[in-house]
Amino acid sequence: MHALIVIDVQNDFCPGGALAVERGDEIVQPINALMAEFDAVVLTQDWHPAGHSSFSSTHAGKAPFDMVEMPYGPQVLWPDHCIQGSPGANFHTELEVDRAELIIRKGFRAAIDSYSAFFENDHTTPTGLEGYLRTRGIDRLTMVGLATDFCVNFSAVDAAKLGFDVTVRQDLCRGIDLDGSLQAALDGMKEAGVTLA
């Protein structure tokens, strides 16, 4: 069984959003067109409480994209984005959300960020996605969405480590590229055994 994992195609990550990924909206229709080819479609949704610890606004004197040390390791500070119930947290209006069988919300714990669809950034707190996929008999995953070098990257590497057969469709992802993070992510995914298509 083969699932399409659509990562964080939300308003705040698209042009005009609080943490816009350049040309992030261009992938929406091609993703919709792909959905029918899969046994299951899963969407992930960044879902932060206001004042989340990963927001630069919660750290005095810090700016977006500064780094801080958290109990679970280094953390990029972000502009406030994808706040629960806000228009920015909604899926892009053209994304065919009705095709999804599961929506995984992540980043809802105030003290820890969550890039991966499988684990919070402590790499131990699970989202429940692995259990869902296993009980459905799904062993192949194709990942698309935003952003290549953060949530797609972390999700793909975790999935490969968990033993799934993972493909990332680079044409249906867009990256942020902070100080070379995009190339580092592509290299890391390859090393983990992810197929870059």
CSV table of C-alpha atoms in Angstrom, one decimal:
chain,number,residue,atom,x,y,z
A,1,MET,CA,0.0,0.0,0.0
A,2,HIS,CA,1.2,3.4,-0.9
A,3,ALA,CA,0.3,6.7,0.8
A,4,LEU,CA,0.7,10.3,-0.3
A,5,ILE,CA,1.8,12.5,2.6
A,6,VAL,CA,1.0,16.2,2.0
A,7,ILE,CA,3.1,18.3,4.3
A,8,ASP,CA,1.9,21.7,5.7
A,9,VAL,CA,0.3,23.2,2.5
A,10,GLN,CA,-1.1,26.0,4.7
A,11,ASN,CA,-1.8,29.7,4.1
A,12,ASP,CA,1.0,30.9,6.3
A,13,PHE,CA,3.6,28.9,4.2
A,14,CYS,CA,2.2,30.3,0.9
A,15,PRO,CA,2.9,33.7,-0.7
A,16,GLY,CA,1.3,36.4,1.5
A,17,GLY,CA,1.6,34.2,4.7
A,18,ALA,CA,3.5,34.8,7.9
A,19,LEU,CA,6.3,32.4,6.9
A,20,ALA,CA,5.9,32.3,3.2
A,21,VAL,CA,7.9,29.8,1.1
A,22,GLU,CA,8.6,31.3,-2.3
A,23,ARG,CA,6.2,29.9,-5.0
A,24,GLY,CA,4.7,27.6,-2.3
A,25,ASP,CA,1.3,28.0,-4.0
A,26,GLU,CA,2.5,26.6,-7.3
A,27,ILE,CA,2.4,23.0,-6.0
A,28,VAL,CA,-1.2,22.9,-4.9
A,29,GLN,CA,-2.9,21.9,-8.1
A,30,PRO,CA,-0.3,19.3,-9.1
A,31,ILE,CA,-0.7,17.8,-5.6
A,32,ASN,CA,-4.4,17.6,-6.1
A,33,ALA,CA,-4.0,15.9,-9.5
A,34,LEU,CA,-1.7,13.3,-7.9
A,35,MET,CA,-4.0,12.2,-5.0
A,36,ALA,CA,-6.1,9.7,-7.0
A,37,GLU,CA,-3.0,7.6,-7.7
A,38,PHE,CA,-2.5,6.6,-4.0
A,39,ASP,CA,-4.2,4.1,-1.6
A,40,ALA,CA,-4.4,6.8,1.1
A,41,VAL,CA,-3.8,10.5,1.4
A,42,VAL,CA,-2.6,12.0,4.7
A,43,LEU,CA,-2.3,15.8,5.4
A,44,THR,CA,-0.1,17.3,8.0
A,45,GLN,CA,-1.0,20.7,9.6
A,46,ASP,CA,1.3,22.9,11.7
A,47,TRP,CA,-0.9,23.8,14.7
A,48,HIS,CA,0.8,26.1,17.2
A,49,PRO,CA,-0.7,27.7,20.3
A,50,ALA,CA,-0.2,31.5,20.5
A,51,GLY,CA,3.1,32.2,22.2
A,52,HIS,CA,4.7,29.0,21.1
A,53,SER,CA,8.4,28.5,22.2
A,54,SER,CA,9.6,28.4,18.6
A,55,PHE,CA,8.3,31.9,17.9
A,56,SER,CA,10.9,34.7,18.0
A,57,SER,CA,8.3,36.9,19.7
A,58,THR,CA,8.4,34.8,22.8
A,59,HIS,CA,12.2,35.3,23.2
A,60,ALA,CA,13.2,38.9,24.3
A,61,GLY,CA,15.7,40.4,22.0
A,62,LYS,CA,15.6,37.7,19.4
A,63,ALA,CA,14.6,38.0,15.7
A,64,PRO,CA,13.1,35.5,13.3
A,65,PHE,CA,15.6,33.0,12.0
A,66,ASP,CA,17.9,33.4,15.1
A,67,MET,CA,19.0,30.2,16.7
A,68,VAL,CA,18.5,29.3,20.3
A,69,GLU,CA,19.3,26.2,22.4
A,70,MET,CA,16.2,24.3,23.7
A,71,PRO,CA,16.2,21.4,26.1
A,72,TYR,CA,15.9,19.1,23.0
A,73,GLY,CA,18.7,20.9,21.0
A,74,PRO,CA,19.2,23.8,18.6
A,75,GLN,CA,16.0,25.5,17.4
A,76,VAL,CA,15.4,28.1,14.7
A,77,LEU,CA,13.2,30.9,15.8
A,78,TRP,CA,10.3,31.6,13.4
A,79,PRO,CA,7.9,34.5,12.9
A,80,ASP,CA,4.5,33.7,14.6
A,81,HIS,CA,2.8,31.3,12.2
A,82,CYS,CA,0.1,28.7,11.9
A,83,ILE,CA,-1.6,29.7,15.2
A,84,GLN,CA,-4.5,27.4,16.1
A,85,GLY,CA,-7.7,28.5,14.5
A,86,SER,CA,-6.2,31.4,12.6
A,87,PRO,CA,-6.7,31.9,8.8
A,88,GLY,CA,-2.9,31.3,8.4
A,89,ALA,CA,-3.2,27.8,9.9
A,90,ASN,CA,-5.9,26.8,7.4
A,91,PHE,CA,-5.0,24.6,4.5
A,92,HIS,CA,-4.5,26.5,1.2
A,93,THR,CA,-8.0,27.1,-0.2
A,94,GLU,CA,-7.4,25.2,-3.4
A,95,LEU,CA,-6.0,22.1,-1.6
A,96,GLU,CA,-8.5,19.2,-1.9
A,97,VAL,CA,-8.6,18.4,1.8
A,98,ASP,CA,-11.7,16.2,1.4
A,99,ARG,CA,-9.5,13.6,-0.3
A,100,ALA,CA,-7.5,13.1,2.9
A,101,GLU,CA,-8.3,10.2,5.2
A,102,LEU,CA,-6.2,11.5,8.0
A,103,ILE,CA,-5.0,15.0,9.2
A,104,ILE,CA,-2.0,14.9,11.6
A,105,ARG,CA,-1.6,18.1,13.6
A,106,LYS,CA,1.8,18.9,14.9
A,107,GLY,CA,3.6,21.6,16.9
A,108,PHE,CA,0.6,21.9,19.3
A,109,ARG,CA,2.8,21.4,22.5
A,110,ALA,CA,3.9,24.9,23.6
A,111,ALA,CA,7.3,23.9,24.7
A,112,ILE,CA,8.5,22.0,21.7
A,113,ASP,CA,8.5,22.5,18.0
A,114,SER,CA,7.6,19.7,15.5
A,115,TYR,CA,8.9,19.5,12.0
A,116,SER,CA,8.5,15.8,11.3
A,117,ALA,CA,5.1,14.2,10.6
A,118,PHE,CA,6.3,11.3,12.9
A,119,PHE,CA,8.0,12.9,15.9
A,120,GLU,CA,8.3,16.2,17.8
A,121,ASN,CA,11.7,17.8,17.6
A,122,ASP,CA,12.9,15.8,20.7
A,123,HIS,CA,12.8,12.9,18.2
A,124,THR,CA,11.0,10.7,20.8
A,125,THR,CA,7.4,12.1,21.2
A,126,PRO,CA,5.4,10.4,18.5
A,127,THR,CA,2.5,12.0,16.5
A,128,GLY,CA,0.8,8.7,16.0
A,129,LEU,CA,1.3,8.6,12.2
A,130,GLU,CA,3.5,5.6,12.3
A,131,GLY,CA,0.9,3.5,14.1
A,132,TYR,CA,-1.8,4.6,11.6
A,133,LEU,CA,0.3,3.7,8.6
A,134,ARG,CA,1.3,0.3,10.0
A,135,THR,CA,-2.2,-0.7,11.0
A,136,ARG,CA,-3.4,0.3,7.5
A,137,GLY,CA,-0.7,-1.9,5.9
A,138,ILE,CA,1.0,1.1,4.2
A,139,ASP,CA,4.8,0.6,3.7
A,140,ARG,CA,5.5,3.0,0.8
A,141,LEU,CA,5.3,6.8,1.2
A,142,THR,CA,5.5,9.7,-1.3
A,143,MET,CA,6.0,13.1,0.3
A,144,VAL,CA,5.2,16.5,-1.1
A,145,GLY,CA,4.7,20.0,0.4
A,146,LEU,CA,6.4,22.7,2.4
A,147,ALA,CA,9.1,23.2,3.1
A,148,THR,CA,11.7,20.9,1.5
A,149,ASP,CA,14.5,21.7,4.0
A,150,PHE,CA,12.5,21.5,7.2
A,151,CYS,CA,9.2,19.6,7.6
A,152,VAL,CA,9.5,17.6,4.4
A,153,ASN,CA,13.1,16.7,5.2
A,154,PHE,CA,12.5,15.7,8.9
A,155,SER,CA,9.4,13.7,7.9
A,156,ALA,CA,11.2,11.8,5.1
A,157,VAL,CA,14.3,11.0,7.2
A,158,ASP,CA,12.2,9.8,10.1
A,159,ALA,CA,10.1,7.7,7.8
A,160,ALA,CA,13.1,6.1,6.3
A,161,LYS,CA,14.6,5.4,9.7
A,162,LEU,CA,11.3,3.7,10.7
A,163,GLY,CA,11.7,1.4,7.7
A,164,PHE,CA,9.3,2.9,5.2
A,165,ASP,CA,10.1,3.1,1.5
A,166,VAL,CA,10.2,6.9,1.0
A,167,THR,CA,10.2,9.1,-2.1
A,168,VAL,CA,10.2,12.9,-2.0
A,169,ARG,CA,8.9,14.5,-5.2
A,170,GLN,CA,11.2,17.6,-5.4
A,171,ASP,CA,9.0,19.2,-8.1
A,172,LEU,CA,6.1,19.2,-5.6
A,173,CYS,CA,8.0,20.7,-2.7
A,174,ARG,CA,9.4,24.2,-2.2
A,175,GLY,CA,12.3,25.1,0.2
A,176,ILE,CA,13.1,28.0,2.5
A,177,ASP,CA,17.0,27.6,2.2
A,178,LEU,CA,18.4,29.3,5.3
A,179,ASP,CA,22.2,29.4,4.9
A,180,GLY,CA,22.4,26.4,2.7
A,181,SER,CA,19.8,24.4,4.5
A,182,LEU,CA,18.3,23.2,1.3
A,183,GLN,CA,21.4,21.4,0.0
A,184,ALA,CA,22.1,20.0,3.5
A,185,ALA,CA,18.5,18.6,3.6
A,186,LEU,CA,18.8,17.0,0.1
A,187,ASP,CA,22.1,15.4,1.1
A,188,GLY,CA,20.7,14.2,4.5
A,189,MET,CA,17.7,12.6,2.8
A,190,LYS,CA,19.8,10.8,0.3
A,191,GLU,CA,22.1,9.5,3.1
A,192,ALA,CA,19.0,8.2,5.0
A,193,GLY,CA,17.9,6.2,1.9
A,194,VAL,CA,15.2,8.5,0.7
A,195,THR,CA,14.5,8.5,-3.1
A,196,LEU,CA,14.6,12.0,-4.5
A,197,ALA,CA,12.4,12.1,-7.6
